[in-house]
Amino acid sequence: MTQRSIATNALTNLQNTQARTAKLQEQITSGTSLSKGSDDSVRAAAALRLNDQIAVNTENGRNLTEARGWMTTQEPALQSTTDALQKVRDLTVQAANGSLDSNGLKAIAAQISEIKKTVMGDANTQYQGRAVFAGTSATTTAFDPTTYASNDDGGAVIRTISAGTNMTVNASGNAVYGAQTAGGSTLFAELDQLATDIAAGNVNSSTVTLSTIDSRINLATNATAVIGARTNQLDHAEDVNTNQLQYLTAQLDDVQGVDPAKAYLEFTQQQVAYQAALQVTAKSVQTTLLDFLR
């Protein structure tokens, strides 16, 4: 064997050892055993599929978070409205029992007017700068505080929470706060009318009766119940989504993951092998070539 052949073989062995060492170092740094598809086409294809599934799963997770935000914003607003209307009912009963003088009736009317402001605030509750009771409209107010005009377009705000499963995450503002019948008045106008009638001593002849208030309470309560049912569905979907993400992540780690301890041990062994190869080469090639390799 010629000196040139010995040098060529030695150089090839050193380059292979260096390449293996560099690959191990890259795996340790990146945390993946697949730096490119050509490393293992079968595993690379599996990793791509898993990454796609994880991306979908992650997007569903964001949708779940947003759905949760919509519902946790609406539920307390609806509960506040229910409590406020219950207070209005109690005040109406008190005003109708005939035991109050005109000043007392005016005081009750003033309380109802203040309660109306609270209810208006509930109706115009926002999530991320959008009125949650305005349907798909991007407006910041579902109901005009002065004219009571509705901005609720009746649209359903939909989020995909899992494969093939969409959820409506908003409650209808018109259903709770708007006119109950064609040509009817909004809840806010009804509260105005009730306050006016009570202040004038006409509570028993008011067009806004206890039945009217009870109907409004039922509407708010029903809307709250719907939100509660959706929240239960959301809880289940979040559990499933979390478990799927953990499973897919584990699968991906099996396909392309690196055992840091094992990789570092192999890296150290390759470094030792490289140093040993240098020493062996130093004894088998000419000094000029050895100097070049060093």
PDB file of C-alpha atoms in Angstrom:
ATOM      1  CA  MET A   1       0.000   0.000   0.000  1.00  0.00           C
ATOM      2  CA  THR A   2       1.427   3.351  -1.003  1.00  0.00           C
ATOM      3  CA  GLN A   3       1.913   6.252   1.362  1.00  0.00           C
ATOM      4  CA  ARG A   4      -0.765   8.145  -0.605  1.00  0.00           C
ATOM      5  CA  SER A   5      -3.333   5.377  -0.022  1.00  0.00           C
ATOM      6  CA  ILE A   6      -2.549   5.308   3.681  1.00  0.00           C
ATOM      7  CA  ALA A   7      -2.980   9.071   3.906  1.00  0.00           C
ATOM      8  CA  THR A   8      -6.249   8.984   1.951  1.00  0.00           C
ATOM      9  CA  ASN A   9      -7.734   6.265   4.142  1.00  0.00           C
ATOM     10  CA  ALA A  10      -6.620   8.031   7.291  1.00  0.00           C
ATOM     11  CA  LEU A  11      -8.115  11.311   6.126  1.00  0.00           C
ATOM     12  CA  THR A  12     -11.415   9.614   5.223  1.00  0.00           C
ATOM     13  CA  ASN A  13     -11.639   7.979   8.648  1.00  0.00           C
ATOM     14  CA  LEU A  14     -10.925  11.256  10.384  1.00  0.00           C
ATOM     15  CA  GLN A  15     -13.559  13.078   8.329  1.00  0.00           C
ATOM     16  CA  ASN A  16     -16.171  10.401   9.081  1.00  0.00           C
ATOM     17  CA  THR A  17     -15.415  10.629  12.783  1.00  0.00           C
ATOM     18  CA  GLN A  18     -15.613  14.405  12.662  1.00  0.00           C
ATOM     19  CA  ALA A  19     -18.945  14.242  10.787  1.00  0.00           C
ATOM     20  CA  ARG A  20     -20.395  11.861  13.367  1.00  0.00           C
ATOM     21  CA  THR A  21     -19.174  14.105  16.190  1.00  0.00           C
ATOM     22  CA  ALA A  22     -20.674  17.195  14.537  1.00  0.00           C
ATOM     23  CA  LYS A  23     -23.998  15.405  14.024  1.00  0.00           C
ATOM     24  CA  LEU A  24     -24.159  14.384  17.672  1.00  0.00           C
ATOM     25  CA  GLN A  25     -23.331  17.932  18.726  1.00  0.00           C
ATOM     26  CA  GLU A  26     -26.127  19.247  16.498  1.00  0.00           C
ATOM     27  CA  GLN A  27     -28.586  16.741  17.996  1.00  0.00           C
ATOM     28  CA  ILE A  28     -27.652  17.777  21.528  1.00  0.00           C
ATOM     29  CA  THR A  29     -28.034  21.458  20.649  1.00  0.00           C
ATOM     30  CA  SER A  30     -31.302  21.173  18.672  1.00  0.00           C
ATOM     31  CA  GLY A  31     -32.893  18.409  20.724  1.00  0.00           C
ATOM     32  CA  THR A  32     -33.905  16.504  17.576  1.00  0.00           C
ATOM     33  CA  SER A  33     -32.387  13.530  15.825  1.00  0.00           C
ATOM     34  CA  LEU A  34     -33.761  14.621  12.437  1.00  0.00           C
ATOM     35  CA  SER A  35     -31.932  17.670  11.163  1.00  0.00           C
ATOM     36  CA  LYS A  36     -33.095  16.999   7.596  1.00  0.00           C
ATOM     37  CA  GLY A  37     -35.454  14.637   5.824  1.00  0.00           C
ATOM     38  CA  SER A  38     -32.656  12.622   4.253  1.00  0.00           C
ATOM     39  CA  ASP A  39     -31.518  11.437   7.675  1.00  0.00           C
ATOM     40  CA  ASP A  40     -34.476   9.046   7.774  1.00  0.00           C
ATOM     41  CA  SER A  41     -37.259   9.580   5.248  1.00  0.00           C
ATOM     42  CA  VAL A  42     -39.768   7.351   7.043  1.00  0.00           C
ATOM     43  CA  ARG A  43     -39.302   9.035  10.406  1.00  0.00           C
ATOM     44  CA  ALA A  44     -39.209  12.459   8.757  1.00  0.00           C
ATOM     45  CA  ALA A  45     -42.597  11.836   7.110  1.00  0.00           C
ATOM     46  CA  ALA A  46     -44.041  10.687  10.439  1.00  0.00           C
ATOM     47  CA  ALA A  47     -42.655  13.798  12.146  1.00  0.00           C
ATOM     48  CA  LEU A  48     -44.289  16.029   9.530  1.00  0.00           C
ATOM     49  CA  ARG A  49     -47.674  14.383  10.067  1.00  0.00           C
ATOM     50  CA  LEU A  50     -47.364  14.713  13.817  1.00  0.00           C
ATOM     51  CA  ASN A  51     -46.311  18.357  13.552  1.00  0.00           C
ATOM     52  CA  ASP A  52     -49.368  19.052  11.381  1.00  0.00           C
ATOM     53  CA  GLN A  53     -51.641  17.397  13.947  1.00  0.00           C
ATOM     54  CA  ILE A  54     -49.990  19.330  16.766  1.00  0.00           C
ATOM     55  CA  ALA A  55     -50.516  22.585  14.846  1.00  0.00           C
ATOM     56  CA  VAL A  56     -54.250  21.826  14.483  1.00  0.00           C
ATOM     57  CA  ASN A  57     -54.432  20.821  18.129  1.00  0.00           C
ATOM     58  CA  THR A  58     -52.691  24.036  19.170  1.00  0.00           C
ATOM     59  CA  GLU A  59     -55.090  26.133  17.069  1.00  0.00           C
ATOM     60  CA  ASN A  60     -58.045  24.380  18.686  1.00  0.00           C
ATOM     61  CA  GLY A  61     -56.471  25.190  22.043  1.00  0.00           C
ATOM     62  CA  ARG A  62     -56.431  28.886  21.145  1.00  0.00           C
ATOM     63  CA  ASN A  63     -60.069  28.653  20.067  1.00  0.00           C
ATOM     64  CA  LEU A  64     -60.939  26.978  23.361  1.00  0.00           C
ATOM     65  CA  THR A  65     -59.230  29.753  25.269  1.00  0.00           C
ATOM     66  CA  GLU A  66     -61.131  32.388  23.313  1.00  0.00           C
ATOM     67  CA  ALA A  67     -64.424  30.542  23.766  1.00  0.00           C
ATOM     68  CA  ARG A  68     -63.728  30.407  27.479  1.00  0.00           C
ATOM     69  CA  GLY A  69     -63.046  34.147  27.463  1.00  0.00           C
ATOM     70  CA  TRP A  70     -66.373  34.918  25.760  1.00  0.00           C
ATOM     71  CA  MET A  71     -68.377  32.771  28.153  1.00  0.00           C
ATOM     72  CA  THR A  72     -66.651  33.844  31.345  1.00  0.00           C
ATOM     73  CA  THR A  73     -67.323  37.429  30.277  1.00  0.00           C
ATOM     74  CA  GLN A  74     -71.008  36.910  29.468  1.00  0.00           C
ATOM     75  CA  GLU A  75     -72.000  34.712  32.398  1.00  0.00           C
ATOM     76  CA  PRO A  76     -71.349  37.241  35.202  1.00  0.00           C
ATOM     77  CA  ALA A  77     -72.962  39.989  33.120  1.00  0.00           C
ATOM     78  CA  LEU A  78     -76.129  37.923  32.731  1.00  0.00           C
ATOM     79  CA  GLN A  79     -76.085  37.011  36.411  1.00  0.00           C
ATOM     80  CA  SER A  80     -75.725  40.690  37.292  1.00  0.00           C
ATOM     81  CA  THR A  81     -78.736  41.480  35.103  1.00  0.00           C
ATOM     82  CA  THR A  82     -80.766  38.729  36.765  1.00  0.00           C
ATOM     83  CA  ASP A  83     -79.908  40.036  40.229  1.00  0.00           C
ATOM     84  CA  ALA A  84     -80.718  43.608  39.171  1.00  0.00           C
ATOM     85  CA  LEU A  85     -84.114  42.600  37.785  1.00  0.00           C
ATOM     86  CA  GLN A  86     -84.900  40.668  40.923  1.00  0.00           C
ATOM     87  CA  LYS A  87     -84.191  43.854  42.858  1.00  0.00           C
ATOM     88  CA  VAL A  88     -86.507  45.772  40.504  1.00  0.00           C
ATOM     89  CA  ARG A  89     -89.222  43.216  41.151  1.00  0.00           C
ATOM     90  CA  ASP A  90     -88.854  43.589  44.910  1.00  0.00           C
ATOM     91  CA  LEU A  91     -89.006  47.376  44.606  1.00  0.00           C
ATOM     92  CA  THR A  92     -92.098  47.133  42.406  1.00  0.00           C
ATOM     93  CA  VAL A  93     -93.884  44.961  44.966  1.00  0.00           C
ATOM     94  CA  GLN A  94     -92.905  47.432  47.658  1.00  0.00           C
ATOM     95  CA  ALA A  95     -94.220  50.360  45.624  1.00  0.00           C
ATOM     96  CA  ALA A  96     -97.518  48.583  44.941  1.00  0.00           C
ATOM     97  CA  ASN A  97     -98.407  47.765  48.550  1.00  0.00           C
ATOM     98  CA  GLY A  98     -99.785  51.265  49.187  1.00  0.00           C
ATOM     99  CA  SER A  99     -97.682  51.964  52.275  1.00  0.00           C
ATOM    100  CA  LEU A 100     -95.386  54.597  50.730  1.00  0.00           C
ATOM    101  CA  ASP A 101     -96.027  58.304  50.302  1.00  0.00           C
ATOM    102  CA  SER A 102     -95.013  60.244  47.185  1.00  0.00           C
ATOM    103  CA  ASN A 103     -91.471  60.770  48.448  1.00  0.00           C
ATOM    104  CA  GLY A 104     -91.058  57.071  49.080  1.00  0.00           C
ATOM    105  CA  LEU A 105     -92.333  56.245  45.621  1.00  0.00           C
ATOM    106  CA  LYS A 106     -89.961  58.743  44.051  1.00  0.00           C
ATOM    107  CA  ALA A 107     -87.081  57.191  45.979  1.00  0.00           C
ATOM    108  CA  ILE A 108     -87.972  53.759  44.589  1.00  0.00           C
ATOM    109  CA  ALA A 109     -88.261  55.214  41.085  1.00  0.00           C
ATOM    110  CA  ALA A 110     -84.797  56.724  41.490  1.00  0.00           C
ATOM    111  CA  GLN A 111     -83.402  53.322  42.540  1.00  0.00           C
ATOM    112  CA  ILE A 112     -84.900  51.669  39.470  1.00  0.00           C
ATOM    113  CA  SER A 113     -83.356  54.353  37.261  1.00  0.00           C
ATOM    114  CA  GLU A 114     -79.951  53.620  38.804  1.00  0.00           C
ATOM    115  CA  ILE A 115     -80.491  49.881  38.357  1.00  0.00           C
ATOM    116  CA  LYS A 116     -81.229  50.542  34.677  1.00  0.00           C
ATOM    117  CA  LYS A 117     -77.711  52.017  34.368  1.00  0.00           C
ATOM    118  CA  THR A 118     -76.263  48.838  35.830  1.00  0.00           C
ATOM    119  CA  VAL A 119     -78.256  46.716  33.383  1.00  0.00           C
ATOM    120  CA  MET A 120     -77.093  48.905  30.501  1.00  0.00           C
ATOM    121  CA  GLY A 121     -73.513  48.305  31.601  1.00  0.00           C
ATOM    122  CA  ASP A 122     -74.175  44.566  31.648  1.00  0.00           C
ATOM    123  CA  ALA A 123     -75.659  44.696  28.137  1.00  0.00           C
ATOM    124  CA  ASN A 124     -72.587  46.538  26.834  1.00  0.00           C
ATOM    125  CA  THR A 125     -70.036  44.212  28.415  1.00  0.00           C
ATOM    126  CA  GLN A 126     -66.954  43.785  26.234  1.00  0.00           C
ATOM    127  CA  TYR A 127     -64.436  41.047  25.539  1.00  0.00           C
ATOM    128  CA  GLN A 128     -61.229  42.100  23.801  1.00  0.00           C
ATOM    129  CA  GLY A 129     -62.828  45.381  22.740  1.00  0.00           C
ATOM    130  CA  ARG A 130     -66.002  43.805  21.314  1.00  0.00           C
ATOM    131  CA  ALA A 131     -69.496  43.976  22.762  1.00  0.00           C
ATOM    132  CA  VAL A 132     -70.301  40.366  23.653  1.00  0.00           C
ATOM    133  CA  PHE A 133     -74.047  40.851  23.207  1.00  0.00           C
ATOM    134  CA  ALA A 134     -73.791  42.382  19.725  1.00  0.00           C
ATOM    135  CA  GLY A 135     -73.525  39.164  17.713  1.00  0.00           C
ATOM    136  CA  THR A 136     -70.778  39.170  15.089  1.00  0.00           C
ATOM    137  CA  SER A 137     -70.690  42.970  14.981  1.00  0.00           C
ATOM    138  CA  ALA A 138     -67.312  44.485  15.876  1.00  0.00           C
ATOM    139  CA  THR A 139     -68.984  47.362  17.739  1.00  0.00           C
ATOM    140  CA  THR A 140     -68.034  48.272  21.285  1.00  0.00           C
ATOM    141  CA  THR A 141     -71.662  48.807  22.369  1.00  0.00           C
ATOM    142  CA  ALA A 142     -74.526  46.395  21.919  1.00  0.00           C
ATOM    143  CA  PHE A 143     -77.135  48.986  22.902  1.00  0.00           C
ATOM    144  CA  ASP A 144     -76.989  52.761  22.578  1.00  0.00           C
ATOM    145  CA  PRO A 145     -77.086  54.206  26.127  1.00  0.00           C
ATOM    146  CA  THR A 146     -79.336  57.064  25.002  1.00  0.00           C
ATOM    147  CA  THR A 147     -81.642  55.743  22.303  1.00  0.00           C
ATOM    148  CA  TYR A 148     -81.431  52.067  23.328  1.00  0.00           C
ATOM    149  CA  ALA A 149     -80.987  51.134  19.670  1.00  0.00           C
ATOM    150  CA  SER A 150     -79.588  47.636  19.295  1.00  0.00           C
ATOM    151  CA  ASN A 151     -76.348  46.857  17.454  1.00  0.00           C
ATOM    152  CA  ASP A 152     -76.876  43.117  17.841  1.00  0.00           C
ATOM    153  CA  ASP A 153     -76.843  41.714  14.300  1.00  0.00           C
ATOM    154  CA  GLY A 154     -78.150  38.358  15.513  1.00  0.00           C
ATOM    155  CA  GLY A 155     -75.064  36.560  14.222  1.00  0.00           C
ATOM    156  CA  ALA A 156     -73.511  33.573  15.967  1.00  0.00           C
ATOM    157  CA  VAL A 157     -69.865  33.850  17.035  1.00  0.00           C
ATOM    158  CA  ILE A 158     -68.487  30.376  16.257  1.00  0.00           C
ATOM    159  CA  ARG A 159     -65.222  28.761  17.293  1.00  0.00           C
ATOM    160  CA  THR A 160     -63.884  25.341  16.258  1.00  0.00           C
ATOM    161  CA  ILE A 161     -63.029  23.574  19.512  1.00  0.00           C
ATOM    162  CA  SER A 162     -62.144  20.137  18.122  1.00  0.00           C
ATOM    163  CA  ALA A 163     -62.114  18.234  14.851  1.00  0.00           C
ATOM    164  CA  GLY A 164     -65.576  18.615  13.316  1.00  0.00           C
ATOM    165  CA  THR A 165     -66.988  20.386  16.384  1.00  0.00           C
ATOM    166  CA  ASN A 166     -67.985  24.047  16.300  1.00  0.00           C
ATOM    167  CA  MET A 167     -69.391  25.965  19.249  1.00  0.00           C
ATOM    168  CA  THR A 168     -71.471  29.129  19.397  1.00  0.00           C
ATOM    169  CA  VAL A 169     -69.830  31.197  22.122  1.00  0.00           C
ATOM    170  CA  ASN A 170     -72.128  34.216  22.315  1.00  0.00           C
ATOM    171  CA  ALA A 171     -75.578  34.869  23.767  1.00  0.00           C
ATOM    172  CA  SER A 172     -78.091  37.026  21.925  1.00  0.00           C
ATOM    173  CA  GLY A 173     -78.297  40.536  23.308  1.00  0.00           C
ATOM    174  CA  ASN A 174     -81.647  41.122  21.643  1.00  0.00           C
ATOM    175  CA  ALA A 175     -83.090  38.006  23.265  1.00  0.00           C
ATOM    176  CA  VAL A 176     -82.312  39.292  26.761  1.00  0.00           C
ATOM    177  CA  TYR A 177     -82.334  43.074  26.507  1.00  0.00           C
ATOM    178  CA  GLY A 178     -84.247  43.815  23.294  1.00  0.00           C
ATOM    179  CA  ALA A 179     -87.955  43.978  22.522  1.00  0.00           C
ATOM    180  CA  GLN A 180     -89.775  40.759  23.409  1.00  0.00           C
ATOM    181  CA  THR A 181     -92.428  41.249  20.749  1.00  0.00           C
ATOM    182  CA  ALA A 182     -92.664  43.018  17.423  1.00  0.00           C
ATOM    183  CA  GLY A 183     -93.224  46.673  18.148  1.00  0.00           C
ATOM    184  CA  GLY A 184     -92.413  46.133  21.823  1.00  0.00           C
ATOM    185  CA  SER A 185     -89.922  48.057  23.898  1.00  0.00           C
ATOM    186  CA  THR A 186     -86.442  47.192  25.127  1.00  0.00           C
ATOM    187  CA  LEU A 187     -85.734  46.263  28.729  1.00  0.00           C
ATOM    188  CA  PHE A 188     -84.232  49.711  29.284  1.00  0.00           C
ATOM    189  CA  ALA A 189     -87.361  51.477  28.033  1.00  0.00           C
ATOM    190  CA  GLU A 190     -89.466  49.222  30.232  1.00  0.00           C
ATOM    191  CA  LEU A 191     -87.427  50.204  33.280  1.00  0.00           C
ATOM    192  CA  ASP A 192     -87.803  53.868  32.339  1.00  0.00           C
ATOM    193  CA  GLN A 193     -91.564  53.444  32.040  1.00  0.00           C
ATOM    194  CA  LEU A 194     -91.771  51.591  35.331  1.00  0.00           C
ATOM    195  CA  ALA A 195     -89.777  54.286  37.147  1.00  0.00           C
ATOM    196  CA  THR A 196     -91.998  56.993  35.655  1.00  0.00           C
ATOM    197  CA  ASP A 197     -95.208  55.204  36.656  1.00  0.00           C
ATOM    198  CA  ILE A 198     -94.004  54.526  40.198  1.00  0.00           C
ATOM    199  CA  ALA A 199     -92.921  58.157  40.689  1.00  0.00           C
ATOM    200  CA  ALA A 200     -96.389  59.269  39.541  1.00  0.00           C
ATOM    201  CA  GLY A 201     -98.121  56.786  41.836  1.00  0.00           C
ATOM    202  CA  ASN A 202     -99.442  54.730  38.919  1.00  0.00           C
ATOM    203  CA  VAL A 203     -97.583  51.490  39.577  1.00  0.00           C
ATOM    204  CA  ASN A 204    -100.762  49.368  39.636  1.00  0.00           C
ATOM    205  CA  SER A 205    -101.837  50.669  36.237  1.00  0.00           C
ATOM    206  CA  SER A 206     -98.394  50.529  34.650  1.00  0.00           C
ATOM    207  CA  THR A 207     -97.942  48.660  31.391  1.00  0.00           C
ATOM    208  CA  VAL A 208     -94.803  47.193  32.950  1.00  0.00           C
ATOM    209  CA  THR A 209     -96.184  44.560  35.293  1.00  0.00           C
ATOM    210  CA  LEU A 210     -94.629  41.950  37.533  1.00  0.00           C
ATOM    211  CA  SER A 211     -95.215  39.476  34.708  1.00  0.00           C
ATOM    212  CA  THR A 212     -93.160  41.692  32.439  1.00  0.00           C
ATOM    213  CA  ILE A 213     -90.306  41.714  34.936  1.00  0.00           C
ATOM    214  CA  ASP A 214     -90.591  37.960  35.539  1.00  0.00           C
ATOM    215  CA  SER A 215     -90.381  37.357  31.801  1.00  0.00           C
ATOM    216  CA  ARG A 216     -87.180  39.388  31.640  1.00  0.00           C
ATOM    217  CA  ILE A 217     -85.733  37.494  34.590  1.00  0.00           C
ATOM    218  CA  ASN A 218     -86.531  34.200  32.845  1.00  0.00           C
ATOM    219  CA  LEU A 219     -84.836  35.363  29.644  1.00  0.00           C
ATOM    220  CA  ALA A 220     -81.651  36.297  31.497  1.00  0.00           C
ATOM    221  CA  THR A 221     -81.744  33.076  33.522  1.00  0.00           C
ATOM    222  CA  ASN A 222     -82.220  30.939  30.414  1.00  0.00           C
ATOM    223  CA  ALA A 223     -79.337  32.655  28.659  1.00  0.00           C
ATOM    224  CA  THR A 224     -77.157  32.000  31.715  1.00  0.00           C
ATOM    225  CA  ALA A 225     -78.178  28.329  31.683  1.00  0.00           C
ATOM    226  CA  VAL A 226     -77.188  28.021  28.011  1.00  0.00           C
ATOM    227  CA  ILE A 227     -73.790  29.531  28.795  1.00  0.00           C
ATOM    228  CA  GLY A 228     -73.434  27.059  31.673  1.00  0.00           C
ATOM    229  CA  ALA A 229     -74.204  24.079  29.421  1.00  0.00           C
ATOM    230  CA  ARG A 230     -71.674  25.288  26.861  1.00  0.00           C
ATOM    231  CA  THR A 231     -69.105  25.748  29.614  1.00  0.00           C
ATOM    232  CA  ASN A 232     -69.521  22.094  30.581  1.00  0.00           C
ATOM    233  CA  GLN A 233     -68.983  21.102  26.955  1.00  0.00           C
ATOM    234  CA  LEU A 234     -65.963  23.369  26.865  1.00  0.00           C
ATOM    235  CA  ASP A 235     -64.496  21.747  29.976  1.00  0.00           C
ATOM    236  CA  HIS A 236     -64.696  18.334  28.318  1.00  0.00           C
ATOM    237  CA  ALA A 237     -63.226  19.628  25.050  1.00  0.00           C
ATOM    238  CA  GLU A 238     -60.313  21.228  26.907  1.00  0.00           C
ATOM    239  CA  ASP A 239     -59.545  17.964  28.712  1.00  0.00           C
ATOM    240  CA  VAL A 240     -59.593  16.047  25.438  1.00  0.00           C
ATOM    241  CA  ASN A 241     -57.475  18.664  23.690  1.00  0.00           C
ATOM    242  CA  THR A 242     -54.886  18.671  26.488  1.00  0.00           C
ATOM    243  CA  ASN A 243     -54.639  14.881  26.475  1.00  0.00           C
ATOM    244  CA  GLN A 244     -54.314  14.797  22.686  1.00  0.00           C
ATOM    245  CA  LEU A 245     -51.547  17.380  22.772  1.00  0.00           C
ATOM    246  CA  GLN A 246     -49.639  15.395  25.382  1.00  0.00           C
ATOM    247  CA  TYR A 247     -50.046  12.208  23.342  1.00  0.00           C
ATOM    248  CA  LEU A 248     -48.972  13.815  20.060  1.00  0.00           C
ATOM    249  CA  THR A 249     -46.003  15.515  21.696  1.00  0.00           C
ATOM    250  CA  ALA A 250     -44.905  12.196  23.187  1.00  0.00           C
ATOM    251  CA  GLN A 251     -45.265  10.520  19.789  1.00  0.00           C
ATOM    252  CA  LEU A 252     -43.196  13.231  18.136  1.00  0.00           C
ATOM    253  CA  ASP A 253     -40.528  12.877  20.789  1.00  0.00           C
ATOM    254  CA  ASP A 254     -40.402   9.134  20.114  1.00  0.00           C
ATOM    255  CA  VAL A 255     -39.956   9.817  16.396  1.00  0.00           C
ATOM    256  CA  GLN A 256     -37.373  12.591  16.457  1.00  0.00           C
ATOM    257  CA  GLY A 257     -36.422  13.139  20.074  1.00  0.00           C
ATOM    258  CA  VAL A 258     -32.930  12.804  21.492  1.00  0.00           C
ATOM    259  CA  ASP A 259     -31.890  11.257  24.795  1.00  0.00           C
ATOM    260  CA  PRO A 260     -29.520  13.986  26.045  1.00  0.00           C
ATOM    261  CA  ALA A 261     -27.527  11.678  28.330  1.00  0.00           C
ATOM    262  CA  LYS A 262     -27.088   9.022  25.642  1.00  0.00           C
ATOM    263  CA  ALA A 263     -26.235  11.562  22.952  1.00  0.00           C
ATOM    264  CA  TYR A 264     -23.677  13.307  25.182  1.00  0.00           C
ATOM    265  CA  LEU A 265     -22.077   9.948  26.019  1.00  0.00           C
ATOM    266  CA  GLU A 266     -21.808   9.089  22.318  1.00  0.00           C
ATOM    267  CA  PHE A 267     -20.443  12.565  21.634  1.00  0.00           C
ATOM    268  CA  THR A 268     -17.735  12.068  24.251  1.00  0.00           C
ATOM    269  CA  GLN A 269     -16.889   8.631  22.837  1.00  0.00           C
ATOM    270  CA  GLN A 270     -16.589  10.096  19.331  1.00  0.00           C
ATOM    271  CA  GLN A 271     -14.256  12.795  20.599  1.00  0.00           C
ATOM    272  CA  VAL A 272     -12.085  10.141  22.263  1.00  0.00           C
ATOM    273  CA  ALA A 273     -12.149   8.074  19.071  1.00  0.00           C
ATOM    274  CA  TYR A 274     -11.167  11.117  17.024  1.00  0.00           C
ATOM    275  CA  GLN A 275      -8.199  11.867  19.263  1.00  0.00           C
ATOM    276  CA  ALA A 276      -7.139   8.217  19.122  1.00  0.00           C
ATOM    277  CA  ALA A 277      -7.412   8.249  15.326  1.00  0.00           C
ATOM    278  CA  LEU A 278      -5.175  11.295  15.201  1.00  0.00           C
ATOM    279  CA  GLN A 279      -2.554   9.536  17.273  1.00  0.00           C
ATOM    280  CA  VAL A 280      -2.662   6.418  15.115  1.00  0.00           C
ATOM    281  CA  THR A 281      -2.487   8.494  11.961  1.00  0.00           C
ATOM    282  CA  ALA A 282       0.545  10.331  13.307  1.00  0.00           C
ATOM    283  CA  LYS A 283       2.477   7.057  13.305  1.00  0.00           C
ATOM    284  CA  SER A 284       1.381   5.893   9.893  1.00  0.00           C
ATOM    285  CA  VAL A 285       1.726   8.910   7.635  1.00  0.00           C
ATOM    286  CA  GLN A 286       4.525  11.238   6.763  1.00  0.00           C
ATOM    287  CA  THR A 287       5.316  14.116   8.999  1.00  0.00           C
ATOM    288  CA  THR A 288       4.316  16.683   6.400  1.00  0.00           C
ATOM    289  CA  LEU A 289       0.842  15.158   6.070  1.00  0.00           C
ATOM    290  CA  LEU A 290       0.526  14.835   9.865  1.00  0.00           C
ATOM    291  CA  ASP A 291       1.342  18.475  10.252  1.00  0.00           C
ATOM    292  CA  PHE A 292      -1.391  19.305   7.769  1.00  0.00           C
ATOM    293  CA  LEU A 293      -3.943  17.178   9.656  1.00  0.00           C
ATOM    294  CA  ARG A 294      -3.058  18.808  12.958  1.00  0.00           C
TER     295      ARG A 294
END
